[in-house]
mmCIF file of N, CA, C and O in Angstrom:
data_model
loop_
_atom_site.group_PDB
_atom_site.id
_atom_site.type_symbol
_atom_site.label_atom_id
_atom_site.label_comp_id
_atom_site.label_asym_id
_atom_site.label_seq_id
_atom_site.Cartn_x
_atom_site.Cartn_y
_atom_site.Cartn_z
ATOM 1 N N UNK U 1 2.525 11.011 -5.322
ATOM 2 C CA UNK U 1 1.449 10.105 -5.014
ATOM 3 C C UNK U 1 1.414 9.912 -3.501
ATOM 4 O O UNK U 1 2.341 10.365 -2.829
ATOM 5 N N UNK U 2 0.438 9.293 -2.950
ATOM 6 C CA UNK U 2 -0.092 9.916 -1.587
ATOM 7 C C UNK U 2 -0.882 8.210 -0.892
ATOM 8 O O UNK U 2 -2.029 7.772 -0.989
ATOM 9 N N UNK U 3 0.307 7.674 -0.254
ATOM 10 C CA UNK U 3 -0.454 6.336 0.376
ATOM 11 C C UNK U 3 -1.408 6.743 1.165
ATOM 12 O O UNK U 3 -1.202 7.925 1.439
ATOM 13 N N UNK U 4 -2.304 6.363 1.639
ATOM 14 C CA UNK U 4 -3.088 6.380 2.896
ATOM 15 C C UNK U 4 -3.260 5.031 3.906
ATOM 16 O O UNK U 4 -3.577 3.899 3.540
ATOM 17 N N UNK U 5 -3.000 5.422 5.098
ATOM 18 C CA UNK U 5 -2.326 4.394 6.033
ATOM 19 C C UNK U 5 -3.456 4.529 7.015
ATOM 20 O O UNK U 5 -4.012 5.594 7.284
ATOM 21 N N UNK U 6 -3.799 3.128 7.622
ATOM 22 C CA UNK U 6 -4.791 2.852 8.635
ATOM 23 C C UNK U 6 -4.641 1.793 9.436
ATOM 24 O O UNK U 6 -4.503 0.645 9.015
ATOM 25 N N UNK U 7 -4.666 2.205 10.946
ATOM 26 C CA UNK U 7 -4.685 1.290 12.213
ATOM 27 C C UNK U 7 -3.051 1.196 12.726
ATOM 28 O O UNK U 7 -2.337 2.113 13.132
ATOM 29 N N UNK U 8 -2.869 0.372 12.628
ATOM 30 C CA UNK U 8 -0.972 0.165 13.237
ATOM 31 C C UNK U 8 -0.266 0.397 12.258
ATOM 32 O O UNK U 8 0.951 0.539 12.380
ATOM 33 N N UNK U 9 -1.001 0.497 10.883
ATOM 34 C CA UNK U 9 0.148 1.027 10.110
ATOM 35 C C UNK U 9 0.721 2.413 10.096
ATOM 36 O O UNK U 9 1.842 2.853 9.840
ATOM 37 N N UNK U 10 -0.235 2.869 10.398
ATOM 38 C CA UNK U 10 0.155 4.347 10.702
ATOM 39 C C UNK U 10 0.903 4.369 11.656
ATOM 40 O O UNK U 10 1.974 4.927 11.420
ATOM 41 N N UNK U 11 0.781 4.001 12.607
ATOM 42 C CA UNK U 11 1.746 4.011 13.995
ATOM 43 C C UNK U 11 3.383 3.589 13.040
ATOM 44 O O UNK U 11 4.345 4.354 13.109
ATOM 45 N N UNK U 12 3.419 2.460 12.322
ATOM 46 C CA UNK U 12 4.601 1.886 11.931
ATOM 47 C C UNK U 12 5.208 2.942 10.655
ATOM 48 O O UNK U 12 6.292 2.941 10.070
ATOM 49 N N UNK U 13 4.008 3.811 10.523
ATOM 50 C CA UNK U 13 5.063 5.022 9.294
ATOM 51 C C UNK U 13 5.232 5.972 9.960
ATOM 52 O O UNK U 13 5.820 6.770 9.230
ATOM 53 N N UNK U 14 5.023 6.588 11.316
ATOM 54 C CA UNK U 14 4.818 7.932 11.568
ATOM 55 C C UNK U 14 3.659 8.637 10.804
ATOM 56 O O UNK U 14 3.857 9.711 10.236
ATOM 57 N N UNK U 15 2.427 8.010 10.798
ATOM 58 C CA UNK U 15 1.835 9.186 10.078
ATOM 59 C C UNK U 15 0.124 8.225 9.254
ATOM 60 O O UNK U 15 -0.178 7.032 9.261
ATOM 61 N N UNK U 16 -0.335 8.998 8.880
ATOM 62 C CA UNK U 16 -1.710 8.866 8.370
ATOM 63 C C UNK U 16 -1.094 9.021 6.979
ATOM 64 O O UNK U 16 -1.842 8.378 6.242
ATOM 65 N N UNK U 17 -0.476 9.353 6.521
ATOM 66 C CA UNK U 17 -0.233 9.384 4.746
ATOM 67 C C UNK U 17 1.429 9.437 4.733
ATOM 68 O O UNK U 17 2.280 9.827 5.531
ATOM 69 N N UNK U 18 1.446 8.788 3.293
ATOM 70 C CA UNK U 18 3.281 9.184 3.360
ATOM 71 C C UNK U 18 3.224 8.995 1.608
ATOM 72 O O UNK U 18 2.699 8.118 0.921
ATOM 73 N N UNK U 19 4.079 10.339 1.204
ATOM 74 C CA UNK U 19 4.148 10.835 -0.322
ATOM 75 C C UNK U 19 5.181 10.088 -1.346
ATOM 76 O O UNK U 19 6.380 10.272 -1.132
ATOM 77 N N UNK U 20 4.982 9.655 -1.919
ATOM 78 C CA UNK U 20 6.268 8.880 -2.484
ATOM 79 C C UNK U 20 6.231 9.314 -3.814
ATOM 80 O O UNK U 20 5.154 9.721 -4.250
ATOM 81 N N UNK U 21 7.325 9.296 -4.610
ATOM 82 C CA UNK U 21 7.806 9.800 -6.395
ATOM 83 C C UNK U 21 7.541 8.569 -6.657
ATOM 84 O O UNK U 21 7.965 7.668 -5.934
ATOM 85 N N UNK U 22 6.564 8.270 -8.072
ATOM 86 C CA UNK U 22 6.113 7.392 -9.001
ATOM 87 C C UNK U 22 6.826 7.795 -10.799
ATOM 88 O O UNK U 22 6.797 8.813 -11.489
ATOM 89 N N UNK U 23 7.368 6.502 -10.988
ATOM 90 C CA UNK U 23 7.667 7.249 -12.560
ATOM 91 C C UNK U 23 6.641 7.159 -13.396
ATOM 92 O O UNK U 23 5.754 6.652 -12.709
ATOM 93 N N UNK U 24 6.271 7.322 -14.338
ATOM 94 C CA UNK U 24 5.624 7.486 -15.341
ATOM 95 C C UNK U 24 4.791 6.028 -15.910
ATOM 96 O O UNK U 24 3.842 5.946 -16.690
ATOM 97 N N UNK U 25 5.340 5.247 -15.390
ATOM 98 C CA UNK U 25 4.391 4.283 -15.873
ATOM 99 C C UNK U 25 4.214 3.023 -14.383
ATOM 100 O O UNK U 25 4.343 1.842 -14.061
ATOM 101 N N UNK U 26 4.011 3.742 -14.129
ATOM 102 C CA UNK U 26 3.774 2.954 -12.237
ATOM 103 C C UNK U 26 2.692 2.045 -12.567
ATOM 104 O O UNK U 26 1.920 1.858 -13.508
ATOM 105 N N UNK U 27 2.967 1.501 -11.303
ATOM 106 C CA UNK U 27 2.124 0.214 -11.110
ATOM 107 C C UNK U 27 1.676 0.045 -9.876
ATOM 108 O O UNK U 27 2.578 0.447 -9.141
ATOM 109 N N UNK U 28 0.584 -0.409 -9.100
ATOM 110 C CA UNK U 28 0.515 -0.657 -7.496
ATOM 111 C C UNK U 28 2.111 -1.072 -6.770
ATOM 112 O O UNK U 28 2.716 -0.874 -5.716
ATOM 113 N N UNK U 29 2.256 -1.561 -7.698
ATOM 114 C CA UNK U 29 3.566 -2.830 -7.017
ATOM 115 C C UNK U 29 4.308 -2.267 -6.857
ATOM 116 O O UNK U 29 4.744 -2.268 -5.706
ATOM 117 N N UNK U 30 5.295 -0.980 -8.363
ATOM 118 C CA UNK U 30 6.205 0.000 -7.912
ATOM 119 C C UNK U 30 5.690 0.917 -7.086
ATOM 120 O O UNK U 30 6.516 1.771 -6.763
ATOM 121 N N UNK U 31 4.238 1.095 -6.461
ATOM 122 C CA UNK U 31 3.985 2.578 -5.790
ATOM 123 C C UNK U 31 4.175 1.521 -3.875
ATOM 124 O O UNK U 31 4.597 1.867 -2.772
ATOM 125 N N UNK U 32 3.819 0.724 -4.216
ATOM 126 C CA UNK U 32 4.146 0.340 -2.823
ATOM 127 C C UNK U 32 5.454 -0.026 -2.619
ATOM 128 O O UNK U 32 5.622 0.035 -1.401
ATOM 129 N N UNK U 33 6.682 -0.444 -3.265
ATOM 130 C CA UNK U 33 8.027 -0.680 -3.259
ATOM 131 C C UNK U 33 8.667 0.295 -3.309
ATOM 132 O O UNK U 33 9.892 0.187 -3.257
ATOM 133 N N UNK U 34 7.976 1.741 -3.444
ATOM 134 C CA UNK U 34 8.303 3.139 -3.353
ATOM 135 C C UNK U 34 8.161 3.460 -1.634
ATOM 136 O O UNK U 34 9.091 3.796 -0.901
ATOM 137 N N UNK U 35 7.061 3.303 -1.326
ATOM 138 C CA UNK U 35 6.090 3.357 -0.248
ATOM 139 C C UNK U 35 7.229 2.808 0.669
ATOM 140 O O UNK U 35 7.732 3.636 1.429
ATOM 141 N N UNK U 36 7.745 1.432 0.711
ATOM 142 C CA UNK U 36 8.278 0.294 1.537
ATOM 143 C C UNK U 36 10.196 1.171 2.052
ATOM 144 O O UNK U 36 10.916 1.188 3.050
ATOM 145 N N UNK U 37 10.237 1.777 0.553
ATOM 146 C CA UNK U 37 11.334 2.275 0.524
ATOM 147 C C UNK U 37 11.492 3.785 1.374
ATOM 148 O O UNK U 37 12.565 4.107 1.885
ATOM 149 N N UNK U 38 10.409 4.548 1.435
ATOM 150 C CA UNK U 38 10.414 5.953 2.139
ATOM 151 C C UNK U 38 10.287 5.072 3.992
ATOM 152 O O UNK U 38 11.003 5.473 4.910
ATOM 153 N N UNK U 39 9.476 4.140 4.144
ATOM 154 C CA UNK U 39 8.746 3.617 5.693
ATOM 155 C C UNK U 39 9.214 2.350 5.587
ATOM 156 O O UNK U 39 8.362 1.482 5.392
ATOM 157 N N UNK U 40 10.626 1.939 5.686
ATOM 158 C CA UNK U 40 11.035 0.413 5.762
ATOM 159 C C UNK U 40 10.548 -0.393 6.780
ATOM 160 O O UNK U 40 10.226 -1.578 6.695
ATOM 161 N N UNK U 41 10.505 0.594 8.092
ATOM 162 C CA UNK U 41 9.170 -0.287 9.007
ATOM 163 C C UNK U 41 7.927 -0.869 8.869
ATOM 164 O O UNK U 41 7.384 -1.752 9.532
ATOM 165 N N UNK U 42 7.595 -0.304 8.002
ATOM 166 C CA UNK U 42 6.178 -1.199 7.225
ATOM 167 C C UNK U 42 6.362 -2.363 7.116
ATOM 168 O O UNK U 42 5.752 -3.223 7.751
ATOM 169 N N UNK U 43 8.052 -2.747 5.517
ATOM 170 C CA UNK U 43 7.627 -4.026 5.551
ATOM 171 C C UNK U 43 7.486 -5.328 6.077
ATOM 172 O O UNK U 43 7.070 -6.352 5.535
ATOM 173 N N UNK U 44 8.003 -5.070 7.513
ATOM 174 C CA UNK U 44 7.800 -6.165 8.178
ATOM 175 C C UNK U 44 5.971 -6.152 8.637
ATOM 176 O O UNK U 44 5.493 -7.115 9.238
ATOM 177 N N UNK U 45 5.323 -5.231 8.342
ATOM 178 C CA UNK U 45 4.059 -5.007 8.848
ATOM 179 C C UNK U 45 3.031 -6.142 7.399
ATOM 180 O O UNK U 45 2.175 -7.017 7.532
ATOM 181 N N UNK U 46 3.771 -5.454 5.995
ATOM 182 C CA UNK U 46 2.658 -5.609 4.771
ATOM 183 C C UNK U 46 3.376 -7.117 4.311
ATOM 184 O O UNK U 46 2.634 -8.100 4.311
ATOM 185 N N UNK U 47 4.544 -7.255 3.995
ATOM 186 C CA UNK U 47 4.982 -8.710 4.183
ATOM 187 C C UNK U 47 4.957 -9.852 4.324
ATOM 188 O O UNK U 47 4.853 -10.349 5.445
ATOM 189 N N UNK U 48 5.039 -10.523 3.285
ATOM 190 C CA UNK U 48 5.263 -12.385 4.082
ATOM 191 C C UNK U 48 6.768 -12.306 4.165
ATOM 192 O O UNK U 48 7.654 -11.452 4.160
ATOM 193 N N UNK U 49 6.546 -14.290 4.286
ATOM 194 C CA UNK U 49 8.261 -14.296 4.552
ATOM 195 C C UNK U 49 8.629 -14.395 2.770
ATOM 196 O O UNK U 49 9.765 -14.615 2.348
ATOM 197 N N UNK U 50 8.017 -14.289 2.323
ATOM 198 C CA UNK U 50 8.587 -14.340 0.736
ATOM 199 C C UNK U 50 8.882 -12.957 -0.031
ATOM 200 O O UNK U 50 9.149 -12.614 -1.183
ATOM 201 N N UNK U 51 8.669 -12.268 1.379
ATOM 202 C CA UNK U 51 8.664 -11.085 0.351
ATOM 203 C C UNK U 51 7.288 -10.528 -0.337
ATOM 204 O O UNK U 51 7.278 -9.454 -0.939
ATOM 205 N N UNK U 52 6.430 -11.137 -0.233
ATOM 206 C CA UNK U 52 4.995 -10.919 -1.152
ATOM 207 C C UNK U 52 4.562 -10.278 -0.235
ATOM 208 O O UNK U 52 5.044 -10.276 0.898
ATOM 209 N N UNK U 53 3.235 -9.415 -0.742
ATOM 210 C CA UNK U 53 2.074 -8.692 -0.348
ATOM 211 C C UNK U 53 1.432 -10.149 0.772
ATOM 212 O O UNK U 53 1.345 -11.327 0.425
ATOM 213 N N UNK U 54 1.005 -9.460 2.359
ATOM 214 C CA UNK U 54 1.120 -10.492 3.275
ATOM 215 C C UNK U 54 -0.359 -11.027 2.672
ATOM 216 O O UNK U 54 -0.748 -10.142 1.910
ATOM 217 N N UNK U 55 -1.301 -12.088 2.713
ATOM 218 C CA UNK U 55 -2.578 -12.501 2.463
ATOM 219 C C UNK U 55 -3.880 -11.465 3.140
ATOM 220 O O UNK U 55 -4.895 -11.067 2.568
ATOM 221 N N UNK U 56 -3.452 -11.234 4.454
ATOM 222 C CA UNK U 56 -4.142 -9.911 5.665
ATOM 223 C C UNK U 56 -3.926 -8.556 4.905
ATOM 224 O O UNK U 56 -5.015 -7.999 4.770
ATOM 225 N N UNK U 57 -3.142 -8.008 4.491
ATOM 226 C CA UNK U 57 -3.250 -6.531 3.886
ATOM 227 C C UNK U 57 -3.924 -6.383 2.795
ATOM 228 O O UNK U 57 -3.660 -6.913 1.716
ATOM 229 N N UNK U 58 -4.950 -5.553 3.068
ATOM 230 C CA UNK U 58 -5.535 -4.988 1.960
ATOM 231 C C UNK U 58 -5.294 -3.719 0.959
ATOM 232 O O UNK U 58 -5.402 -2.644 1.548
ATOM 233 N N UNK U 59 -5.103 -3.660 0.089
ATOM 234 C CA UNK U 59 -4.754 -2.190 -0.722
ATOM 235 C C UNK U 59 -6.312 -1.549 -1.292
ATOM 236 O O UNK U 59 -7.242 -2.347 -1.412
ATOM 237 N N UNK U 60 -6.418 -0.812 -1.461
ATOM 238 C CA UNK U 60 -7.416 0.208 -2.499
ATOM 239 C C UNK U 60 -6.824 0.730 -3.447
ATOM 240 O O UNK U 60 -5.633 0.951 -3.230
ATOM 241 N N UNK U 61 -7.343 1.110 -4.766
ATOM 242 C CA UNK U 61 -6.761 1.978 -5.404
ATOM 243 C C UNK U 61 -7.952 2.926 -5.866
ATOM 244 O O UNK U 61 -8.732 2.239 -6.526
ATOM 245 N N UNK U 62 -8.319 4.030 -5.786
ATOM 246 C CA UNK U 62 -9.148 4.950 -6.219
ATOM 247 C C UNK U 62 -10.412 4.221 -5.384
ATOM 248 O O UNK U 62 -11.513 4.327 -5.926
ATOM 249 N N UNK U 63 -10.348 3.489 -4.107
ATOM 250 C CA UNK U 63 -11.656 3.061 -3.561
ATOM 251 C C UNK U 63 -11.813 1.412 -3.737
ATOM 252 O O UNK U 63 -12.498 0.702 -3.001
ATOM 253 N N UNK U 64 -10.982 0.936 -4.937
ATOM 254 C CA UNK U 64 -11.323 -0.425 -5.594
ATOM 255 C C UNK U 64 -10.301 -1.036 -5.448
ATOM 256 O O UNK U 64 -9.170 -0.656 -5.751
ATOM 257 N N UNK U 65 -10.813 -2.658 -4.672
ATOM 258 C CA UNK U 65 -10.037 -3.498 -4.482
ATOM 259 C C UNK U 65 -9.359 -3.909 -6.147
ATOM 260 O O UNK U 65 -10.059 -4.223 -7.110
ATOM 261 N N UNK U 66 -7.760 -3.796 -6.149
ATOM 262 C CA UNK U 66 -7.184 -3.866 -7.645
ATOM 263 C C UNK U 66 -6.719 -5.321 -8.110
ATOM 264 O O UNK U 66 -6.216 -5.695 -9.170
ATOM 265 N N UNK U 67 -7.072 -6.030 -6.913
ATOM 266 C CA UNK U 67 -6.892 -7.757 -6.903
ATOM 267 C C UNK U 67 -8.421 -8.001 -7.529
ATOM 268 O O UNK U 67 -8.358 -8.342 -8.710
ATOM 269 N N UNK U 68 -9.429 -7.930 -7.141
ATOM 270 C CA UNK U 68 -11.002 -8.099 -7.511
ATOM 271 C C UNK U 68 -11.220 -7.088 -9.069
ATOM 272 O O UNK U 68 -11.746 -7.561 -10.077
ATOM 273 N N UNK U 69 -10.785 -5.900 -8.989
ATOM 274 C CA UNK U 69 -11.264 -5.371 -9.719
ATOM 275 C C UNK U 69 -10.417 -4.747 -10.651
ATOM 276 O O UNK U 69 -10.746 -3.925 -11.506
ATOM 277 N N UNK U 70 -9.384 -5.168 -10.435
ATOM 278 C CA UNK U 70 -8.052 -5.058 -11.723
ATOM 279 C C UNK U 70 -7.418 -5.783 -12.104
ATOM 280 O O UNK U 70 -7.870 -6.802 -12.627
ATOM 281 N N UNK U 71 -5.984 -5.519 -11.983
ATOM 282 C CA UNK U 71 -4.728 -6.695 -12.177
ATOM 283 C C UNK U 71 -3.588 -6.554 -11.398
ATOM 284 O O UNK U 71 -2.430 -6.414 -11.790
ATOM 285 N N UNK U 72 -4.126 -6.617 -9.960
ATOM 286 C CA UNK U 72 -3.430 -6.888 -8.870
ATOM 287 C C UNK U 72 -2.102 -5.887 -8.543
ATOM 288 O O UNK U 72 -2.015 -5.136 -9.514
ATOM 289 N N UNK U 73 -1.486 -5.707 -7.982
ATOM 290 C CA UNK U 73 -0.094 -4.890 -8.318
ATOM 291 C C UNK U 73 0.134 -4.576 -9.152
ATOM 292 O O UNK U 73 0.688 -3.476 -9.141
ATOM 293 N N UNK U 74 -0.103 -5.290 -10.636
ATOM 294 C CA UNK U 74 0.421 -4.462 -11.910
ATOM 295 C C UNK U 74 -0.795 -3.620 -12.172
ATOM 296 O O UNK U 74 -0.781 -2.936 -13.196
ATOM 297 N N UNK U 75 -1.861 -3.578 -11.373
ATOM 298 C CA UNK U 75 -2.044 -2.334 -11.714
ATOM 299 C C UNK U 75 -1.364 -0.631 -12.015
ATOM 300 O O UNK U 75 -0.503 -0.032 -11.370
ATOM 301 N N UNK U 76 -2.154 -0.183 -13.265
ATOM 302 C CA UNK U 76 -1.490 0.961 -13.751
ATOM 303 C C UNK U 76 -2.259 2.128 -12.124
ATOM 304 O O UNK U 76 -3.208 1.961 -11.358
ATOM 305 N N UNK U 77 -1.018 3.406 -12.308
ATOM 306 C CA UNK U 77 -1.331 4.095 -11.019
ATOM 307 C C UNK U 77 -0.484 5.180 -11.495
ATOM 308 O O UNK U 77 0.703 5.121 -11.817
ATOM 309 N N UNK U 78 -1.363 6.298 -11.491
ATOM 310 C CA UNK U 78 -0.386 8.050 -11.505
ATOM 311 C C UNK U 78 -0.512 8.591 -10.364
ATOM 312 O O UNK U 78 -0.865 8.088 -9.298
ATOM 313 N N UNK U 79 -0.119 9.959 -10.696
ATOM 314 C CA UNK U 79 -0.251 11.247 -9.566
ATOM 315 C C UNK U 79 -1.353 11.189 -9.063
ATOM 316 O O UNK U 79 -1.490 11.217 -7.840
ATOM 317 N N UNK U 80 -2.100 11.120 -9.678
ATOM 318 C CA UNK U 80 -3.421 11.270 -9.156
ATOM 319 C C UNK U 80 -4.390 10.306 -8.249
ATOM 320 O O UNK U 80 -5.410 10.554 -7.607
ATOM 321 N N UNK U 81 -3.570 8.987 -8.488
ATOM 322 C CA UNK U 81 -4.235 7.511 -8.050
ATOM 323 C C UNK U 81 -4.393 8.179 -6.402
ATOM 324 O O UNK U 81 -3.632 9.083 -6.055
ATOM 325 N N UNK U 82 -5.303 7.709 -5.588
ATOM 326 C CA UNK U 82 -5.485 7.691 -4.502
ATOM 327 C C UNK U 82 -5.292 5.997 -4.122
ATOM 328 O O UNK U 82 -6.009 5.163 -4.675
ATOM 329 N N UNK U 83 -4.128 5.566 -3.012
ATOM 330 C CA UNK U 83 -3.746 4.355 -2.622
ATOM 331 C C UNK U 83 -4.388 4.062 -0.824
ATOM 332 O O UNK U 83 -4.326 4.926 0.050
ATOM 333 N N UNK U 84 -4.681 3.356 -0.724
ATOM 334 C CA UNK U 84 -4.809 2.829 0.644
ATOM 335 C C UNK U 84 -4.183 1.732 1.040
ATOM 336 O O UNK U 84 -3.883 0.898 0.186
ATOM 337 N N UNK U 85 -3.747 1.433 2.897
ATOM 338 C CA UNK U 85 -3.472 0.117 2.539
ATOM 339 C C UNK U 85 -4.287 0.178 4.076
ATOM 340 O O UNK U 85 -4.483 1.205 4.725
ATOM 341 N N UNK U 86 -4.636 -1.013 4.399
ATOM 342 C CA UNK U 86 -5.265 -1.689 5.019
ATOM 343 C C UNK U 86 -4.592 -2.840 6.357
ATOM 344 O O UNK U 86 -4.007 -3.806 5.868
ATOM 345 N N UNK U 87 -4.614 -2.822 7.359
ATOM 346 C CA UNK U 87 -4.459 -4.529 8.091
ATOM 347 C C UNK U 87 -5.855 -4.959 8.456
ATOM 348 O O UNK U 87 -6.974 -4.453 8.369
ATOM 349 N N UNK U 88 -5.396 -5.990 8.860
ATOM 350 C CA UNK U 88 -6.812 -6.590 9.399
ATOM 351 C C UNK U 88 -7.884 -5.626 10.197
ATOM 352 O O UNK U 88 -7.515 -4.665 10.872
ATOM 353 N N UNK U 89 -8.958 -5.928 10.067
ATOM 354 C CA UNK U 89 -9.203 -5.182 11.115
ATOM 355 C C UNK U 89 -10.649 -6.500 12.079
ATOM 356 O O UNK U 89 -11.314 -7.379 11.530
ATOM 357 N N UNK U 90 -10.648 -6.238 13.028
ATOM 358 C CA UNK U 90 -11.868 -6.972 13.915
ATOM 359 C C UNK U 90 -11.852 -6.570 15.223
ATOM 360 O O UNK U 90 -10.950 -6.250 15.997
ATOM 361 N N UNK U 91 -13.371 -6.681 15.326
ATOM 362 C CA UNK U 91 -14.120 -5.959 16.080
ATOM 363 C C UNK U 91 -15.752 -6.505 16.216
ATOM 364 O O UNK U 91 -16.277 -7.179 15.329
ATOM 365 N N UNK U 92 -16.541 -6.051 17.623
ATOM 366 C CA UNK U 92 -17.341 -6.515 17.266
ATOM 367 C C UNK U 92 -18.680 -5.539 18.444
ATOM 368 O O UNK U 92 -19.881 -5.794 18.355
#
């Protein structure tokens, strides 16, 4: 499975994408705790202090916000899922 990384996050993985092993019944939550685990520099990036997904990062999954339009991290996710993650972004 195949994150896709944008703005300083990329700077903080080395890279525009980073591949991580998903088992068989994945979830957003295990594909990013996969993710966190290959680019430990991230999680001080995606992070609160609790440990949670920060309020500012956004994820995609196949294009679709999975907080709005699923079931949040437990979303289900295979090989095939296309992931994004997001920081803030502004501009004007």
């Amino acid at each position: 499975m195949e994150w896709k990384l944008f703005a300083h996050l990329r700077d903080a993985a080395d890279g525009q994408s980073v591949s991580v092993d998903i088992e068989g019944d994945a979830t957003v939550g295990t594909a990013l705790d996969a993710l966190l685990a290959a680019r430990p520099a991230l999680t001080e990036e995606v992070l609160d202090e609790n440990e949670e997904l920060a309020d500012h990062i956004r994820v995609l999954v196949d294009g679709e916000d999975p907080f709005a339009a699923g079931e949040g991290l437990a979303t289900p996710v295979d090989e095939e899922t296309e992931l994004a993650l997001f920081p803030p972004v502004s501009g004007g």
